[in-house]
PDB file of C-alpha atoms in Angstrom:
ATOM      1  CA  MET A 101     -55.040   9.035 108.587  1.00 51.00           C
ATOM      2  CA  LYS A 102     -55.646   9.580 104.880  1.00 48.00           C
ATOM      3  CA  ARG A 103     -55.239   5.855 104.243  1.00 49.00           C
ATOM      4  CA  THR A 104     -57.814   4.983 106.918  1.00 46.00           C
ATOM      5  CA  SER A 105     -60.256   7.522 105.485  1.00 41.00           C
ATOM      6  CA  LEU A 106     -59.757   6.124 102.001  1.00 38.00           C
ATOM      7  CA  VAL A 107     -60.330   2.546 103.190  1.00 40.00           C
ATOM      8  CA  LEU A 108     -63.500   3.600 105.030  1.00 41.00           C
ATOM      9  CA  LEU A 109     -64.744   5.483 101.977  1.00 38.00           C
ATOM     10  CA  VAL A 110     -64.151   2.490  99.696  1.00 40.00           C
ATOM     11  CA  ALA A 111     -65.888   0.187 102.192  1.00 44.00           C
ATOM     12  CA  LEU A 112     -68.862   2.547 102.449  1.00 39.00           C
ATOM     13  CA  VAL A 113     -69.218   2.773  98.664  1.00 39.00           C
ATOM     14  CA  ALA A 114     -69.035  -1.025  98.390  1.00 43.00           C
ATOM     15  CA  ILE A 115     -71.693  -1.483 101.061  1.00 43.00           C
ATOM     16  CA  LEU A 116     -74.031   1.068  99.475  1.00 40.00           C
ATOM     17  CA  THR A 117     -73.531  -0.456  96.039  1.00 41.00           C
ATOM     18  CA  LEU A 118     -74.300  -3.950  97.276  1.00 42.00           C
ATOM     19  CA  ALA A 119     -77.206  -2.788  99.432  1.00 44.00           C
ATOM     20  CA  GLY A 120     -78.996  -1.328  96.411  1.00 43.00           C
ATOM     21  CA  GLY A 121     -79.968  -4.774  95.149  1.00 43.00           C
ATOM     22  CA  ILE A 122     -80.835  -6.304  98.494  1.00 42.00           C
ATOM     23  CA  VAL A 123     -84.396  -7.517  98.823  1.00 46.00           C
ATOM     24  CA  PRO A 124     -86.276  -6.044 101.788  1.00 46.00           C
ATOM     25  CA  SER A 125     -87.007  -8.355 104.679  1.00 39.00           C
ATOM     26  CA  VAL A 126     -90.057 -10.591 104.428  1.00 38.00           C
ATOM     27  CA  ALA A 127     -91.574  -8.824 107.415  1.00 41.00           C
ATOM     28  CA  THR A 128     -91.629  -5.463 105.609  1.00 52.00           C
ATOM     29  CA  THR A 129     -93.249  -6.545 102.342  1.00 66.00           C
ATOM     30  CA  SER A 130     -96.852  -7.484 101.703  1.00 84.00           C
ATOM     31  CA  ALA A 131     -97.860 -10.920 100.476  1.00 90.00           C
ATOM     32  CA  ALA A 132     -98.758  -9.434  97.069  1.00 88.00           C
ATOM     33  CA  ALA A 133     -95.328  -7.795  96.836  1.00 91.00           C
ATOM     34  CA  GLN A 134     -93.597 -11.055  97.748  1.00 94.00           C
ATOM     35  CA  VAL A 135     -95.556 -12.965  95.102  1.00 94.00           C
ATOM     36  CA  ALA A 136     -94.798 -10.315  92.461  1.00 93.00           C
ATOM     37  CA  LEU A 137     -91.109 -10.225  93.425  1.00 94.00           C
ATOM     38  CA  THR A 138     -90.835 -14.008  93.171  1.00 95.00           C
ATOM     39  CA  ARG A 139     -92.563 -13.947  89.782  1.00 94.00           C
ATOM     40  CA  LEU A 140     -90.274 -11.175  88.530  1.00 95.00           C
ATOM     41  CA  GLN A 141     -87.188 -13.092  89.655  1.00 95.00           C
ATOM     42  CA  GLN A 142     -88.447 -16.240  87.926  1.00 95.00           C
ATOM     43  CA  ASP A 143     -89.366 -14.373  84.739  1.00 95.00           C
ATOM     44  CA  ALA A 144     -86.025 -12.590  84.437  1.00 95.00           C
ATOM     45  CA  VAL A 145     -83.339 -14.099  82.244  1.00 95.00           C
ATOM     46  CA  GLY A 146     -80.042 -13.820  84.069  1.00 93.00           C
ATOM     47  CA  GLU A 147     -79.306 -11.441  86.898  1.00 93.00           C
ATOM     48  CA  LEU A 148     -81.910  -8.979  88.104  1.00 94.00           C
ATOM     49  CA  GLU A 149     -80.933  -5.805  89.949  1.00 95.00           C
ATOM     50  CA  ILE A 150     -83.467  -4.012  92.103  1.00 95.00           C
ATOM     51  CA  VAL A 151     -82.840  -0.723  93.887  1.00 95.00           C
ATOM     52  CA  TRP A 152     -85.317  -0.199  96.721  1.00 93.00           C
ATOM     53  CA  ASN A 153     -86.876   3.044  97.927  1.00 92.00           C
ATOM     54  CA  ALA A 154     -86.566   2.883 101.705  1.00 91.00           C
ATOM     55  CA  ASP A 155     -89.450   5.329 102.213  1.00 90.00           C
ATOM     56  CA  THR A 156     -92.040   3.421 100.173  1.00 89.00           C
ATOM     57  CA  ASN A 157     -90.525  -0.076 100.380  1.00 91.00           C
ATOM     58  CA  THR A 158     -91.001  -0.434  96.625  1.00 92.00           C
ATOM     59  CA  PRO A 159     -88.464  -0.698  93.818  1.00 94.00           C
ATOM     60  CA  SER A 160     -87.276   2.647  92.517  1.00 94.00           C
ATOM     61  CA  PHE A 161     -85.354   0.936  89.713  1.00 95.00           C
ATOM     62  CA  VAL A 162     -85.411  -2.540  88.190  1.00 95.00           C
ATOM     63  CA  SER A 163     -82.762  -3.656  85.725  1.00 95.00           C
ATOM     64  CA  GLY A 164     -82.452  -6.983  83.975  1.00 95.00           C
ATOM     65  CA  ALA A 165     -83.795  -8.906  81.027  1.00 95.00           C
ATOM     66  CA  ILE A 166     -87.485  -9.696  81.338  1.00 95.00           C
ATOM     67  CA  PRO A 167     -88.891 -11.304  78.180  1.00 93.00           C
ATOM     68  CA  VAL A 168     -91.971  -9.569  76.813  1.00 92.00           C
ATOM     69  CA  ALA A 169     -93.591 -13.018  76.632  1.00 91.00           C
ATOM     70  CA  ALA A 170     -93.502 -13.124  80.451  1.00 91.00           C
ATOM     71  CA  VAL A 171     -95.897 -10.172  80.711  1.00 90.00           C
ATOM     72  CA  SER A 172     -97.728 -10.026  77.394  1.00 82.00           C
ATOM     73  CA  LEU A 173     -99.591 -12.750  75.558  1.00 71.00           C
ATOM     74  CA  GLN A 174     -98.935 -11.259  72.129  1.00 75.00           C
ATOM     75  CA  ALA A 175     -95.427 -10.890  70.730  1.00 67.00           C
ATOM     76  CA  ASP A 176     -96.405  -8.112  68.326  1.00 72.00           C
ATOM     77  CA  THR A 177     -97.819  -5.860  71.050  1.00 86.00           C
ATOM     78  CA  SER A 178     -96.992  -2.143  70.980  1.00 93.00           C
ATOM     79  CA  PRO A 179     -94.375  -0.768  73.403  1.00 94.00           C
ATOM     80  CA  GLU A 180     -97.138   1.104  75.215  1.00 95.00           C
ATOM     81  CA  ALA A 181     -99.146  -2.093  75.752  1.00 93.00           C
ATOM     82  CA  ILE A 182     -96.000  -3.942  76.868  1.00 93.00           C
ATOM     83  CA  ALA A 183     -95.261  -1.236  79.457  1.00 94.00           C
ATOM     84  CA  LEU A 184     -98.819  -1.388  80.789  1.00 94.00           C
ATOM     85  CA  ASP A 185     -98.697  -5.216  80.834  1.00 93.00           C
ATOM     86  CA  PHE A 186     -95.400  -5.036  82.783  1.00 94.00           C
ATOM     87  CA  ALA A 187     -96.959  -2.722  85.371  1.00 95.00           C
ATOM     88  CA  GLN A 188    -100.028  -4.953  85.660  1.00 94.00           C
ATOM     89  CA  ALA A 189     -98.019  -8.190  85.885  1.00 94.00           C
ATOM     90  CA  TYR A 190     -95.934  -6.886  88.793  1.00 95.00           C
ATOM     91  CA  ALA A 191     -98.467  -4.448  90.309  1.00 94.00           C
ATOM     92  CA  GLY A 192     -98.092  -5.996  93.752  1.00 94.00           C
ATOM     93  CA  LEU A 193     -94.380  -5.252  93.755  1.00 94.00           C
ATOM     94  CA  PHE A 194     -95.063  -1.559  93.144  1.00 94.00           C
ATOM     95  CA  ARG A 195     -98.044  -1.673  95.562  1.00 93.00           C
ATOM     96  CA  LEU A 196    -100.519  -0.659  92.885  1.00 93.00           C
ATOM     97  CA  GLN A 197    -104.089  -1.864  93.351  1.00 89.00           C
ATOM     98  CA  GLN A 198    -105.111  -1.920  89.670  1.00 90.00           C
ATOM     99  CA  ALA A 199    -102.259  -0.839  87.424  1.00 92.00           C
ATOM    100  CA  ASP A 200    -104.521  -0.852  84.371  1.00 90.00           C
ATOM    101  CA  ARG A 201    -106.667   1.857  86.011  1.00 93.00           C
ATOM    102  CA  GLU A 202    -103.934   3.711  87.887  1.00 95.00           C
ATOM    103  CA  LEU A 203    -101.509   4.195  84.992  1.00 97.00           C
ATOM    104  CA  VAL A 204    -101.947   5.772  81.565  1.00 97.00           C
ATOM    105  CA  VAL A 205     -99.439   6.277  78.769  1.00 98.00           C
ATOM    106  CA  LEU A 206     -97.974   9.762  78.980  1.00 97.00           C
ATOM    107  CA  ALA A 207     -95.250   9.439  76.347  1.00 98.00           C
ATOM    108  CA  SER A 208     -93.590   6.866  74.138  1.00 98.00           C
ATOM    109  CA  GLU A 209     -90.510   7.290  72.002  1.00 98.00           C
ATOM    110  CA  GLN A 210     -87.886   5.238  70.253  1.00 97.00           C
ATOM    111  CA  ASP A 211     -84.237   6.269  70.369  1.00 96.00           C
ATOM    112  CA  ASN A 212     -81.579   5.963  67.644  1.00 96.00           C
ATOM    113  CA  LEU A 213     -80.619   2.491  68.886  1.00 94.00           C
ATOM    114  CA  GLY A 214     -84.150   1.150  68.468  1.00 94.00           C
ATOM    115  CA  MET A 215     -84.907   1.095  72.183  1.00 96.00           C
ATOM    116  CA  ASP A 216     -88.432   2.105  73.213  1.00 97.00           C
ATOM    117  CA  HIS A 217     -88.993   4.320  76.244  1.00 97.00           C
ATOM    118  CA  VAL A 218     -92.541   4.456  77.597  1.00 97.00           C
ATOM    119  CA  THR A 219     -93.586   6.834  80.362  1.00 98.00           C
ATOM    120  CA  LEU A 220     -96.676   5.873  82.347  1.00 97.00           C
ATOM    121  CA  GLN A 221     -98.464   8.563  84.360  1.00 97.00           C
ATOM    122  CA  GLN A 222    -100.179   7.601  87.603  1.00 95.00           C
ATOM    123  CA  VAL A 223    -103.748   8.864  87.872  1.00 96.00           C
ATOM    124  CA  TYR A 224    -106.273   8.952  90.689  1.00 92.00           C
ATOM    125  CA  ALA A 225    -109.942   9.121  89.657  1.00 90.00           C
ATOM    126  CA  GLY A 226    -108.737  10.167  86.205  1.00 90.00           C
ATOM    127  CA  ILE A 227    -106.634  13.033  87.589  1.00 93.00           C
ATOM    128  CA  PRO A 228    -102.858  12.917  86.967  1.00 95.00           C
ATOM    129  CA  VAL A 229    -100.798  12.605  90.147  1.00 94.00           C
ATOM    130  CA  HIS A 230     -98.041  15.219  90.104  1.00 93.00           C
ATOM    131  CA  ASN A 231     -94.585  13.780  89.419  1.00 92.00           C
ATOM    132  CA  ALA A 232     -95.764  10.162  89.778  1.00 94.00           C
ATOM    133  CA  VAL A 233     -94.492   8.281  86.738  1.00 97.00           C
ATOM    134  CA  MET A 234     -93.074   4.899  85.833  1.00 96.00           C
ATOM    135  CA  ARG A 235     -90.689   4.576  82.913  1.00 97.00           C
ATOM    136  CA  VAL A 236     -90.344   1.248  81.150  1.00 96.00           C
ATOM    137  CA  HIS A 237     -87.483   0.669  78.705  1.00 97.00           C
ATOM    138  CA  ILE A 238     -87.884  -2.028  76.058  1.00 95.00           C
ATOM    139  CA  HIS A 239     -85.321  -3.380  73.618  1.00 94.00           C
ATOM    140  CA  GLY A 240     -86.893  -5.660  71.020  1.00 89.00           C
ATOM    141  CA  GLN A 241     -88.705  -8.427  72.855  1.00 88.00           C
ATOM    142  CA  THR A 242     -87.016  -7.735  76.192  1.00 92.00           C
ATOM    143  CA  ILE A 243     -87.885  -5.307  78.958  1.00 91.00           C
ATOM    144  CA  VAL A 244     -84.505  -4.127  80.178  1.00 92.00           C
ATOM    145  CA  ALA A 245     -85.320  -1.568  82.842  1.00 92.00           C
ATOM    146  CA  ALA A 246     -88.081   0.156  84.732  1.00 91.00           C
ATOM    147  CA  ALA A 247     -87.793   3.271  86.853  1.00 92.00           C
ATOM    148  CA  ASN A 248     -90.576   3.724  89.343  1.00 91.00           C
ATOM    149  CA  GLY A 249     -91.874   6.965  90.750  1.00 90.00           C
ATOM    150  CA  VAL A 250     -95.492   6.033  91.450  1.00 90.00           C
ATOM    151  CA  ILE A 251     -97.063   6.522  94.838  1.00 91.00           C
ATOM    152  CA  PRO A 252     -97.902   3.136  96.377  1.00 90.00           C
ATOM    153  CA  ASP A 253    -101.265   2.433  97.989  1.00 83.00           C
ATOM    154  CA  LEU A 254    -102.586   5.749  96.683  1.00 76.00           C
ATOM    155  CA  ARG A 255    -106.219   5.051  97.514  1.00 68.00           C
ATOM    156  CA  GLN A 256    -105.402   4.499 101.176  1.00 55.00           C
ATOM    157  CA  GLY A 257    -103.907   7.963 101.507  1.00 52.00           C
ATOM    158  CA  PHE A 258    -107.133   9.933 101.077  1.00 55.00           C
ATOM    159  CA  ARG A 259    -109.994  10.629 103.414  1.00 57.00           C
ATOM    160  CA  LYS A 260    -113.046  12.816 103.165  1.00 57.00           C
ATOM    161  CA  GLY A 261    -112.871  16.179 104.834  1.00 57.00           C
ATOM    162  CA  LEU A 262    -112.777  19.912 104.414  1.00 57.00           C
ATOM    163  CA  PHE A 263    -109.790  22.162 104.164  1.00 58.00           C
ATOM    164  CA  ALA A 264    -109.621  24.892 106.812  1.00 62.00           C
ATOM    165  CA  LEU A 265    -110.516  27.524 104.208  1.00 58.00           C
ATOM    166  CA  GLN A 266    -113.665  25.631 103.187  1.00 55.00           C
ATOM    167  CA  SER A 267    -115.204  25.473 106.651  1.00 53.00           C
TER     168      SER A 267
END
């Protein structure tokens, strides 16, 4: 019994590990997301790992080697500009309408190894969206990872109206 449980546990872990990088079906992604995903895969040097958020159907984590030149025209661009260029270049993948208007630099720091970590805050009409951030990690001239916590299609989620207390 213990052996069967162990085998099932190992199989489950293997399936979950492999499923993390699986691309969602074509039917569940928008055309803009498909175009951005294809571009990201073509831009990456070597293997690209994407972990998908099942609730938003957007990447929650991207890991790989994406040359800065793939997203930014200038090699001497600041880490903050590179992070914003990354978000803009693959906006469709994260289901952002206009990344350059929806994201602002919240923080930027360099660690002891020389790696830059840029945190982008999502905003709506200039107002920060609570707990909606994207972190882009840059090593030299390579973007090595991005963790996504932005809310996709934010503009579609609002409608005019009054709260019960206002009426």
